[in-house]
XYZ file of C-alpha atoms in Angstrom:
636
model
C 2.206 157.719 -37.886
C 5.224 157.570 -40.049
C 5.484 153.754 -40.093
C 3.417 150.891 -38.848
C 5.331 148.012 -37.161
C 4.404 144.487 -36.163
C 4.037 145.667 -32.469
C 1.730 148.559 -33.467
C -0.539 145.980 -35.176
C -0.457 143.679 -32.151
C -1.320 146.563 -29.889
C -4.170 147.639 -32.050
C -5.710 144.323 -32.059
C -5.331 143.952 -28.328
C -7.090 147.382 -27.858
C -9.790 146.342 -30.264
C -10.400 143.199 -28.212
C -10.961 145.337 -25.178
C -12.706 148.280 -26.932
C -14.592 147.063 -30.020
C -16.307 150.319 -30.436
C -12.842 152.210 -30.621
C -13.855 154.325 -27.680
C -11.906 154.487 -24.439
C -13.425 156.149 -21.377
C -10.028 156.805 -19.768
C -6.507 155.535 -19.702
C -7.033 153.459 -16.455
C -9.256 151.152 -18.426
C -6.270 149.931 -20.315
C -4.657 146.799 -18.934
C -1.474 147.603 -16.900
C 0.622 145.084 -18.843
C -0.651 146.468 -22.209
C -0.198 150.001 -21.099
C 3.516 149.179 -20.381
C 3.867 147.973 -23.970
C 1.979 151.015 -25.250
C 4.378 153.353 -23.303
C 7.475 151.637 -24.928
C 5.941 151.598 -28.458
C 4.851 155.333 -28.195
C 8.376 156.264 -27.168
C 9.943 154.571 -30.258
C 7.561 156.679 -32.260
C 8.384 159.822 -30.311
C 4.936 160.288 -28.970
C 2.948 160.313 -25.817
C 0.907 157.220 -25.052
C -2.506 158.938 -25.535
C -1.387 160.429 -28.735
C -0.081 157.031 -29.964
C -3.361 155.325 -29.073
C -5.333 158.051 -31.035
C -3.067 157.448 -34.034
C -4.027 153.791 -33.919
C -7.724 154.865 -34.500
C -9.185 155.005 -30.963
C -10.881 157.869 -29.291
C -11.085 158.992 -25.640
C -14.456 160.051 -24.228
C -14.507 160.327 -20.382
C -18.298 160.257 -20.475
C -18.231 156.699 -21.999
C -17.027 153.632 -20.164
C -17.118 151.058 -22.962
C -16.336 148.111 -20.604
C -19.259 148.812 -18.276
C -21.630 149.267 -21.223
C -20.457 145.990 -22.831
C -20.818 143.889 -19.680
C -23.792 143.672 -17.318
C -22.266 143.120 -13.898
C -25.769 142.457 -12.300
C -26.683 139.860 -14.899
C -23.309 138.136 -14.609
C -23.496 137.947 -10.839
C -27.018 136.553 -10.975
C -26.080 133.866 -13.555
C -23.014 132.919 -11.517
C -24.765 132.689 -8.106
C -28.256 131.593 -8.855
C -28.241 129.705 -12.186
C -26.331 126.649 -13.701
C -24.092 129.074 -15.589
C -20.343 128.541 -16.248
C -18.853 131.934 -16.685
C -15.888 130.514 -18.614
C -18.202 129.869 -21.494
C -19.127 133.524 -21.490
C -15.548 134.543 -21.339
C -14.910 132.616 -24.554
C -17.828 134.511 -26.197
C -16.147 137.816 -25.399
C -12.515 136.681 -26.047
C -11.438 137.490 -22.434
C -9.736 135.462 -19.707
C -11.491 133.412 -17.004
C -10.095 135.794 -14.383
C -11.501 138.752 -16.196
C -15.071 137.427 -16.442
C -15.193 136.458 -12.838
C -13.848 139.878 -11.852
C -16.713 141.507 -13.777
C -19.173 139.219 -11.961
C -17.841 140.266 -8.708
C -17.772 143.912 -9.452
C -19.888 146.488 -7.738
C -23.354 147.333 -9.049
C -22.865 150.083 -11.531
C -26.656 150.627 -11.945
C -26.712 149.812 -15.608
C -28.503 146.644 -17.047
C -27.784 146.566 -20.695
C -28.344 142.812 -21.068
C -31.654 142.551 -19.399
C -34.088 143.051 -22.305
C -37.539 141.280 -22.275
C -38.057 140.972 -25.973
C -36.523 138.459 -28.495
C -36.368 138.878 -32.103
C -38.233 136.442 -34.351
C -35.057 134.768 -35.435
C -33.992 134.280 -31.837
C -37.271 132.699 -30.938
C -36.960 130.282 -33.953
C -33.483 129.245 -32.546
C -34.836 128.637 -29.074
C -37.792 126.608 -30.363
C -35.373 124.459 -32.495
C -33.258 123.935 -29.217
C -36.378 122.720 -27.375
C -37.319 120.278 -30.150
C -33.906 118.832 -29.930
C -33.770 118.846 -26.104
C -30.659 121.085 -26.227
C -29.509 123.500 -23.704
C -26.946 125.264 -26.057
C -27.035 126.573 -29.662
C -23.886 127.898 -31.144
C -23.093 128.964 -34.756
C -21.290 131.694 -36.598
C -23.950 134.272 -35.921
C -25.503 133.539 -32.530
C -24.932 131.765 -29.137
C -28.002 130.810 -27.033
C -27.722 129.119 -23.544
C -30.550 128.041 -21.478
C -29.732 127.923 -17.593
C -31.808 126.227 -14.853
C -32.153 127.898 -11.424
C -30.007 126.194 -8.794
C -32.669 126.295 -6.077
C -35.980 126.984 -7.728
C -37.588 124.181 -9.821
C -39.173 125.556 -12.927
C -37.160 128.859 -13.159
C -34.932 129.574 -16.105
C -32.596 132.219 -17.685
C -31.880 132.639 -21.376
C -28.531 134.113 -22.509
C -28.405 135.303 -26.144
C -25.218 136.571 -27.661
C -24.996 137.966 -31.133
C -21.664 137.720 -32.610
C -22.327 140.164 -35.483
C -22.953 143.236 -33.277
C -21.300 141.907 -29.968
C -24.609 142.382 -28.146
C -26.189 140.273 -25.329
C -29.747 139.753 -24.101
C -30.329 138.070 -20.738
C -33.940 137.072 -19.816
C -34.733 136.017 -16.375
C -38.501 136.071 -17.154
C -39.233 133.970 -20.339
C -42.023 134.618 -22.775
C -45.030 132.373 -21.997
C -44.976 130.310 -25.154
C -41.290 129.379 -24.593
C -41.805 128.680 -20.859
C -44.794 126.332 -21.544
C -42.750 124.316 -24.072
C -39.833 123.971 -21.586
C -42.251 122.610 -19.038
C -43.996 120.344 -21.685
C -40.646 118.976 -22.532
C -39.684 118.339 -18.950
C -36.824 120.860 -18.679
C -37.861 121.550 -15.115
C -37.139 117.778 -14.453
C -34.239 117.032 -16.679
C -30.717 118.605 -16.663
C -28.651 118.520 -19.763
C -26.722 115.513 -18.602
C -30.072 113.765 -18.183
C -30.850 114.123 -21.814
C -27.472 112.763 -22.825
C -27.994 109.663 -20.636
C -31.435 109.179 -22.020
C -30.021 109.248 -25.550
C -27.267 106.756 -24.780
C -29.231 104.155 -22.810
C -30.858 102.506 -25.833
C -27.448 101.842 -27.290
C -25.907 100.383 -24.113
C -25.636 96.779 -22.783
C -28.101 97.810 -20.065
C -31.110 97.111 -22.498
C -32.998 94.033 -23.336
C -36.250 93.833 -25.107
C -39.466 92.544 -23.484
C -42.063 90.111 -24.993
C -43.877 93.277 -26.171
C -40.783 94.732 -27.729
C -40.454 97.394 -25.115
C -36.955 98.249 -23.896
C -36.221 97.060 -20.382
C -33.312 98.193 -18.421
C -31.136 95.857 -16.211
C -28.405 96.986 -14.017
C -24.934 96.076 -15.292
C -21.843 97.194 -13.392
C -19.564 96.385 -16.277
C -21.301 98.888 -18.655
C -19.284 102.263 -18.704
C -22.707 104.136 -18.838
C -23.667 102.661 -15.287
C -21.303 105.071 -13.443
C -22.778 108.126 -15.219
C -26.326 106.992 -14.363
C -25.369 106.472 -10.772
C -23.829 109.968 -10.758
C -27.153 111.348 -12.103
C -29.206 109.250 -9.747
C -27.315 110.767 -6.733
C -27.857 114.306 -8.120
C -31.669 113.555 -8.135
C -31.563 111.583 -4.817
C -32.940 108.358 -6.380
C -31.885 104.770 -6.904
C -30.515 103.575 -10.176
C -33.933 102.080 -11.078
C -35.923 105.172 -9.945
C -33.754 107.450 -12.138
C -34.168 105.175 -15.115
C -37.935 105.087 -14.729
C -37.849 108.898 -14.349
C -36.251 109.020 -17.798
C -39.200 106.958 -19.139
C -37.680 103.470 -19.277
C -39.069 100.355 -17.933
C -36.855 98.357 -15.381
C -36.418 94.687 -15.072
C -38.639 92.638 -12.865
C -38.056 92.874 -9.082
C -36.823 89.273 -8.619
C -33.916 89.915 -11.022
C -33.268 93.527 -9.837
C -32.948 92.409 -6.300
C -30.495 89.657 -7.125
C -32.765 87.132 -5.425
C -31.954 88.397 -1.937
C -35.343 88.645 -0.156
C -36.047 92.064 1.361
C -36.809 90.354 4.613
C -33.230 89.016 4.928
C -31.836 92.523 4.302
C -34.207 94.195 6.804
C -33.252 91.535 9.344
C -29.580 92.213 8.894
C -29.874 95.973 8.945
C -31.860 95.735 12.267
C -28.849 94.359 13.919
C -27.007 97.682 13.269
C -29.627 99.960 14.750
C -28.117 101.943 17.688
C -29.839 103.314 20.726
C -30.931 106.410 18.966
C -32.744 104.362 16.252
C -30.243 105.089 13.504
C -28.417 102.556 11.398
C -24.686 102.618 11.922
C -22.324 100.039 10.298
C -18.724 100.388 11.299
C -16.362 100.713 8.330
C -14.164 97.857 9.617
C -17.134 95.458 9.920
C -17.173 92.803 7.135
C -20.803 93.612 6.596
C -19.982 97.108 5.565
C -18.237 96.244 2.244
C -20.848 93.471 1.493
C -23.823 95.741 2.110
C -22.267 98.555 0.204
C -21.777 96.536 -2.808
C -25.392 95.084 -2.431
C -26.792 98.683 -2.331
C -24.793 99.646 -5.321
C -25.922 96.439 -7.259
C -29.540 97.069 -6.337
C -29.182 100.535 -7.896
C -29.132 102.697 -4.757
C -27.110 105.748 -5.278
C -26.052 106.201 -1.518
C -26.247 104.225 1.692
C -28.861 106.770 3.003
C -31.183 106.006 0.107
C -30.616 102.243 0.666
C -31.398 102.348 4.335
C -34.303 104.660 4.061
C -35.830 102.420 1.313
C -36.105 99.669 3.956
C -37.681 101.919 6.629
C -34.471 102.803 8.645
C -33.142 106.093 9.756
C -29.525 107.042 8.815
C -27.138 109.857 9.399
C -23.476 109.917 8.681
C -22.253 111.074 12.065
C -24.309 111.159 15.245
C -24.255 114.304 17.460
C -23.574 112.333 20.576
C -20.566 110.608 18.913
C -19.299 113.902 17.588
C -19.541 115.743 20.858
C -17.680 112.868 22.566
C -14.861 112.958 19.960
C -14.543 116.726 20.269
C -12.919 116.248 23.636
C -10.638 113.682 22.173
C -9.706 115.849 19.228
C -9.033 118.873 21.542
C -6.871 116.648 23.678
C -5.017 115.179 20.703
C -4.442 118.659 19.041
C -3.054 119.972 22.378
C -0.740 117.014 23.074
C 0.524 116.039 19.484
C -0.097 119.085 17.189
C 0.644 122.046 19.417
C 3.668 124.122 18.386
C 3.856 126.988 20.895
C 1.186 129.068 22.724
C -2.061 128.211 21.367
C -0.613 127.623 17.751
C -1.286 124.185 16.153
C 0.116 122.777 12.824
C -1.870 120.029 10.958
C -1.014 118.903 7.558
C -3.851 118.710 4.991
C -2.627 115.238 4.181
C -3.299 114.089 7.759
C -6.527 112.132 8.030
C -7.360 114.077 11.139
C -7.675 117.033 8.901
C -10.593 115.458 7.099
C -12.192 114.725 10.481
C -11.873 118.226 11.437
C -13.438 119.373 8.197
C -16.576 117.218 8.938
C -16.774 118.845 12.454
C -16.618 122.301 10.756
C -19.308 121.646 8.317
C -21.610 120.084 10.912
C -21.316 123.365 13.011
C -21.912 125.628 9.926
C -18.367 126.814 9.929
C -16.569 127.667 6.641
C -13.293 125.687 7.306
C -10.980 124.084 9.714
C -9.356 127.422 10.717
C -12.669 128.751 12.040
C -13.253 125.419 13.912
C -9.765 125.626 15.586
C -10.322 129.252 16.493
C -13.682 128.293 18.125
C -11.737 125.673 20.216
C -9.212 128.227 21.289
C -6.399 127.347 18.851
C -4.591 129.360 16.095
C -3.882 127.450 12.900
C -0.117 127.684 11.752
C 1.126 126.880 8.269
C 4.421 125.207 7.421
C 6.214 128.392 6.783
C 5.150 129.645 10.198
C 6.809 126.728 12.088
C 9.958 127.467 14.278
C 13.311 126.028 13.176
C 14.041 122.503 14.177
C 10.354 121.900 15.084
C 9.392 118.323 14.220
C 5.711 118.072 13.176
C 3.622 115.172 14.592
C 4.229 111.913 12.625
C 0.483 111.300 11.763
C 1.544 108.390 9.330
C 1.885 106.176 12.385
C -1.782 106.553 12.980
C -2.410 105.194 9.482
C -0.494 102.068 10.230
C -2.868 101.361 13.231
C -6.031 101.770 11.156
C -5.179 101.073 7.598
C -8.379 99.116 6.831
C -10.620 102.080 7.717
C -8.492 104.430 5.686
C -8.492 102.148 2.690
C -12.320 101.878 2.752
C -12.565 105.659 2.765
C -10.204 106.050 -0.182
C -11.878 103.297 -2.166
C -15.236 105.150 -1.605
C -13.666 108.302 -2.979
C -12.177 106.736 -5.970
C -15.382 104.956 -6.929
C -16.872 108.411 -7.246
C -14.086 109.370 -9.773
C -14.337 106.413 -12.245
C -14.615 107.924 -15.776
C -15.459 104.553 -17.475
C -14.942 100.876 -16.556
C -12.436 101.096 -13.673
C -10.333 103.939 -15.049
C -9.509 106.818 -12.574
C -7.541 109.971 -13.330
C -5.642 111.306 -10.256
C -4.018 114.759 -10.741
C -0.552 114.493 -9.186
C -0.993 118.065 -7.863
C -4.129 117.142 -5.778
C -3.847 116.402 -2.101
C -5.503 112.907 -2.812
C -2.442 111.944 -4.805
C -0.096 112.647 -1.935
C -2.256 110.788 0.475
C -2.557 107.638 -1.774
C 1.231 107.844 -2.431
C 2.004 107.791 1.311
C -0.330 104.865 1.918
C 1.207 102.899 -1.004
C 4.724 103.481 0.420
C 3.628 102.206 3.745
C 2.399 99.079 1.997
C 5.661 98.696 0.197
C 3.894 99.211 -3.191
C 3.811 101.659 -6.065
C 0.730 103.838 -6.328
C -0.455 102.114 -9.417
C 0.029 98.609 -7.820
C -2.154 99.950 -4.865
C -4.990 101.115 -7.282
C -4.788 97.759 -9.109
C -5.180 95.900 -5.756
C -8.366 97.943 -5.123
C -9.759 97.134 -8.503
C -8.911 100.350 -10.292
C -6.685 101.254 -13.210
C -5.030 104.623 -13.373
C -5.376 106.598 -16.548
C -3.295 109.529 -17.527
C -5.748 111.064 -19.942
C -7.175 114.174 -18.167
C -10.810 114.971 -18.400
C -12.090 118.224 -19.634
C -12.006 119.918 -16.258
C -8.545 118.443 -15.356
C -6.945 119.511 -18.715
C -7.247 123.309 -17.849
C -4.611 125.226 -15.912
C -4.639 124.994 -12.142
C -6.207 128.384 -11.123
C -8.429 129.881 -8.508
C -11.510 128.521 -10.190
C -10.167 125.015 -10.330
C -9.520 124.705 -6.558
C -12.076 122.520 -5.028
C -10.963 122.705 -1.355
C -12.571 125.700 0.466
C -9.644 125.673 2.793
C -7.133 125.986 -0.061
C -9.154 128.812 -1.568
C -9.054 130.668 1.656
C -5.312 130.097 1.921
C -4.656 131.334 -1.545
C -6.910 134.401 -1.096
C -5.311 135.267 2.116
C -1.874 135.220 0.474
C -3.037 137.323 -2.408
C -4.350 139.974 0.127
C -0.991 140.043 1.663
C 0.755 140.322 -1.611
C -1.485 143.333 -2.584
C -0.667 145.014 0.674
C 3.116 144.941 -0.064
C 2.561 145.860 -3.683
C 3.829 149.288 -4.582
C 5.964 151.225 -6.975
C 9.625 150.297 -7.544
C 11.825 152.016 -4.850
C 14.440 154.093 -6.532
C 17.643 155.191 -4.886
C 19.701 157.787 -6.667
C 23.464 156.894 -6.903
C 25.954 157.371 -9.684
C 24.155 154.630 -11.439
C 20.290 154.438 -10.695
C 19.704 151.287 -8.758
C 16.450 149.289 -8.738
C 15.611 147.865 -5.483
C 13.424 144.853 -5.932
C 10.912 143.923 -3.344
C 12.124 141.031 -1.135
C 8.766 140.939 0.493
C 6.985 140.398 -2.838
C 9.289 137.504 -3.669
C 8.809 135.820 -0.332
C 4.970 136.100 -0.401
C 4.864 134.769 -3.925
C 6.702 131.678 -2.932
C 4.235 131.185 0.002
C 1.377 131.671 -2.482
C 2.419 128.691 -4.585
C 3.652 126.589 -1.564
C 7.314 126.767 -2.831
C 6.480 124.991 -5.954
C 7.205 125.799 -9.513
C 4.404 127.043 -11.743
C 5.744 125.244 -14.808
C 6.607 121.789 -13.233
C 4.500 118.691 -13.428
C 4.917 116.912 -10.164
C 3.842 113.495 -11.405
C 6.609 110.870 -10.806
C 5.262 108.857 -13.684
C 6.210 111.861 -15.951
C 9.741 112.153 -14.531
C 9.451 115.543 -13.004
C 12.423 117.624 -11.996
C 13.737 116.703 -8.478
C 12.871 119.201 -5.778
C 15.676 120.899 -3.818
C 14.563 120.787 -0.179
C 16.037 123.433 2.247
C 16.691 122.993 5.971
C 13.477 124.667 6.868
C 11.547 121.997 4.865
C 10.623 124.387 2.032
C 11.674 123.909 -1.500
C 14.142 126.282 -3.176
C 12.367 128.454 -5.728
C 13.134 131.581 -7.654
C 10.909 134.492 -8.742
C 11.192 135.531 -12.381
C 10.096 138.960 -13.723
C 8.160 138.365 -17.031
C 9.046 141.723 -18.364
C 12.476 142.514 -16.907
C 12.659 145.335 -14.301
C 15.744 146.548 -16.214
C 13.505 147.612 -18.975
C 11.542 150.048 -16.787
C 13.234 153.081 -18.346
C 12.067 152.103 -21.752
C 8.473 152.794 -20.908
C 7.096 156.202 -20.117
C 5.061 157.676 -17.268
C 3.833 155.516 -14.570
C 3.909 152.220 -16.593
C 6.969 151.049 -14.725
C 4.829 150.617 -11.673
C 3.586 147.218 -13.114
C 7.094 145.767 -13.630
C 7.781 145.060 -10.020
C 4.348 143.831 -9.465
C 2.924 140.464 -8.581
C 1.155 140.694 -11.972
C 4.616 140.520 -13.704
C 6.276 137.675 -11.776
C 6.153 133.929 -11.829
C 7.502 131.286 -9.229
C 10.059 128.904 -10.877
C 12.457 126.225 -10.075
C 16.071 126.979 -11.006
C 15.845 124.696 -14.134
C 12.738 126.412 -15.622
C 14.127 129.823 -14.669
C 17.267 129.275 -16.761
C 15.142 127.722 -19.478
C 12.940 130.718 -19.873
C 16.109 132.883 -20.167
C 18.373 130.932 -22.344
C 16.704 127.999 -24.217
C 17.095 128.824 -27.956
C 17.214 132.599 -27.245
C 14.667 132.487 -24.308
C 10.859 132.428 -24.208
C 9.830 135.893 -25.350
C 6.040 135.834 -25.206
C 3.269 134.769 -22.811
C 0.033 134.054 -24.517
C -3.453 132.349 -24.063
C -4.414 129.513 -26.139
C -8.032 129.009 -27.423
C -8.708 126.646 -24.522
C -7.730 129.334 -21.995
C -4.410 127.791 -21.038
C -1.426 130.074 -20.643
C 1.834 129.321 -22.404
C 5.325 130.835 -22.777
C 6.675 130.630 -26.378
C 10.021 131.204 -28.072
C 11.037 132.171 -31.610
C 11.292 128.407 -32.496
C 7.412 128.145 -31.742
C 8.278 125.903 -28.726
C 5.845 126.271 -25.874
C 5.940 125.694 -22.064
C 2.488 125.529 -20.327
C 1.901 127.402 -17.062
C 0.457 124.500 -15.197
C -0.425 126.335 -11.848
C -1.739 129.828 -12.005
C -3.578 131.878 -9.186
C -2.650 135.374 -10.301
C -1.452 135.828 -13.914
C -3.706 137.312 -16.556
C -3.253 136.505 -20.230
C -2.482 139.688 -22.180
C -0.150 138.284 -24.879
C 2.594 140.444 -23.526
C 5.967 140.553 -25.033
C 8.593 139.258 -22.558
C 11.771 140.432 -24.078
C 14.058 138.475 -21.771
């Protein structure tokens, strides 16, 4: 090559990241966005893409697929589905995106098992023994990464993941050496999770501790101590009370008279007996004054759930009784037909509507995956906002809230209690449906959201936790219904995806796909991928159209006008869903013009995607269901 440019160096390191052995099986293995950039760089050097890649120091060998030999799809799938493994940690080891590691874990079985070796080196064994001595689940230094995973279903089964940074090799053991396994059992790794060891270490430094006459540490329940919420969370995971969990960790609990807050068990049993129904189950209506009092009593006594509390005193409990649910089915079917029916058998119900949560419960109790399946089983077809006819007025479900505000408030308070990070602090992501539901309730009460939270005894924090700080992507979606909606849209988008249609005129005209633009907007619910919709942060006002959707624009990251600057078939990726982003008008103009425009998209160390400009300013991509990080050059 006559001269080496900055672009050549960047392409070299991107290829090296994907093919560390400098061997590429075939051109199809090169990422499409990277291939587009390679095509342009090769043209500038007067070469074909393959020749250009070879001059960068890489070889082609159709008999070798470096990607498949570097990754073990079978091991990845097993770790993901059966063990307590976060694939994002492995993505960090290999320097690839979250989306890429999940794709590899979902890939078809290629028959190879390069990770699954049964022998550990002496130095690897020493590291693992050191981990067990320290009650660690992870070891990470400049040379090696070791992670121990517990089986999600089978107690006492483990997997070991060992990654050598020096030679980029992995060992994954699903059957552990006898010496290591015995030490794990001896140190109660079959009983304790990683978070249990953390709690056990923090308890002696907390205000929960007092010393007995013999000097032994004694644990006393204290709602004011920030550690209490974490202990209650762990207790729920183990289906134990606060005190049972603390005893499991090896601590002694306070005497029964103090722990029971001097309320005799006989009095509790007598009160609960008054709520036993004809089937022999305890049921306390949420609007009964005793509900809140008994719930607080159960919490203060250290019981992680109402179920554990009732069963401790010899009563049977289940959240929803079959007879009540069967009776309410006819009510729901009637209500869907009278209030939510659009036309034919189509019904529209907002996910913010409390009835939606009711339907979700019915679906789960019947073993169905989501509300859509439930509605289909009842003879309805679920419609979405974009499917509604013009001038159709959806049912005003907020009026139902006004009739039963007390029950709704109890439900939300229960949800928020499970979200407390420390003290009474809760973080509510403004893009979650919970935020919208609470906002509507606050407006109905003539209050601001923060005032409503304060009335309920909570304080809102704007410091996101580790999970909330990452970009909103497919892995971050917690609602099964929302995951299905997004995946259905992606399937539709891939169906319409194709090459740029070209029409030959005096000037060659590029016909952009209107279908692609329309489906991308639906995928993101007509919301900008760069906007933060929290009113507290002063978000950009939305432009609502007559059909109830918001005005959005679709921006090509690499402009379609540059398709002639790349060779061969690389232009196919330019009018692709992989090369577009949904933006509001403000952010669209900003990407184009602010200080010369944002000319790169890159991935930070924490996995978050950003647009950057020549002034080193950045804009975070807050919502992302489809983009991959390839450090591509935008050239707006």
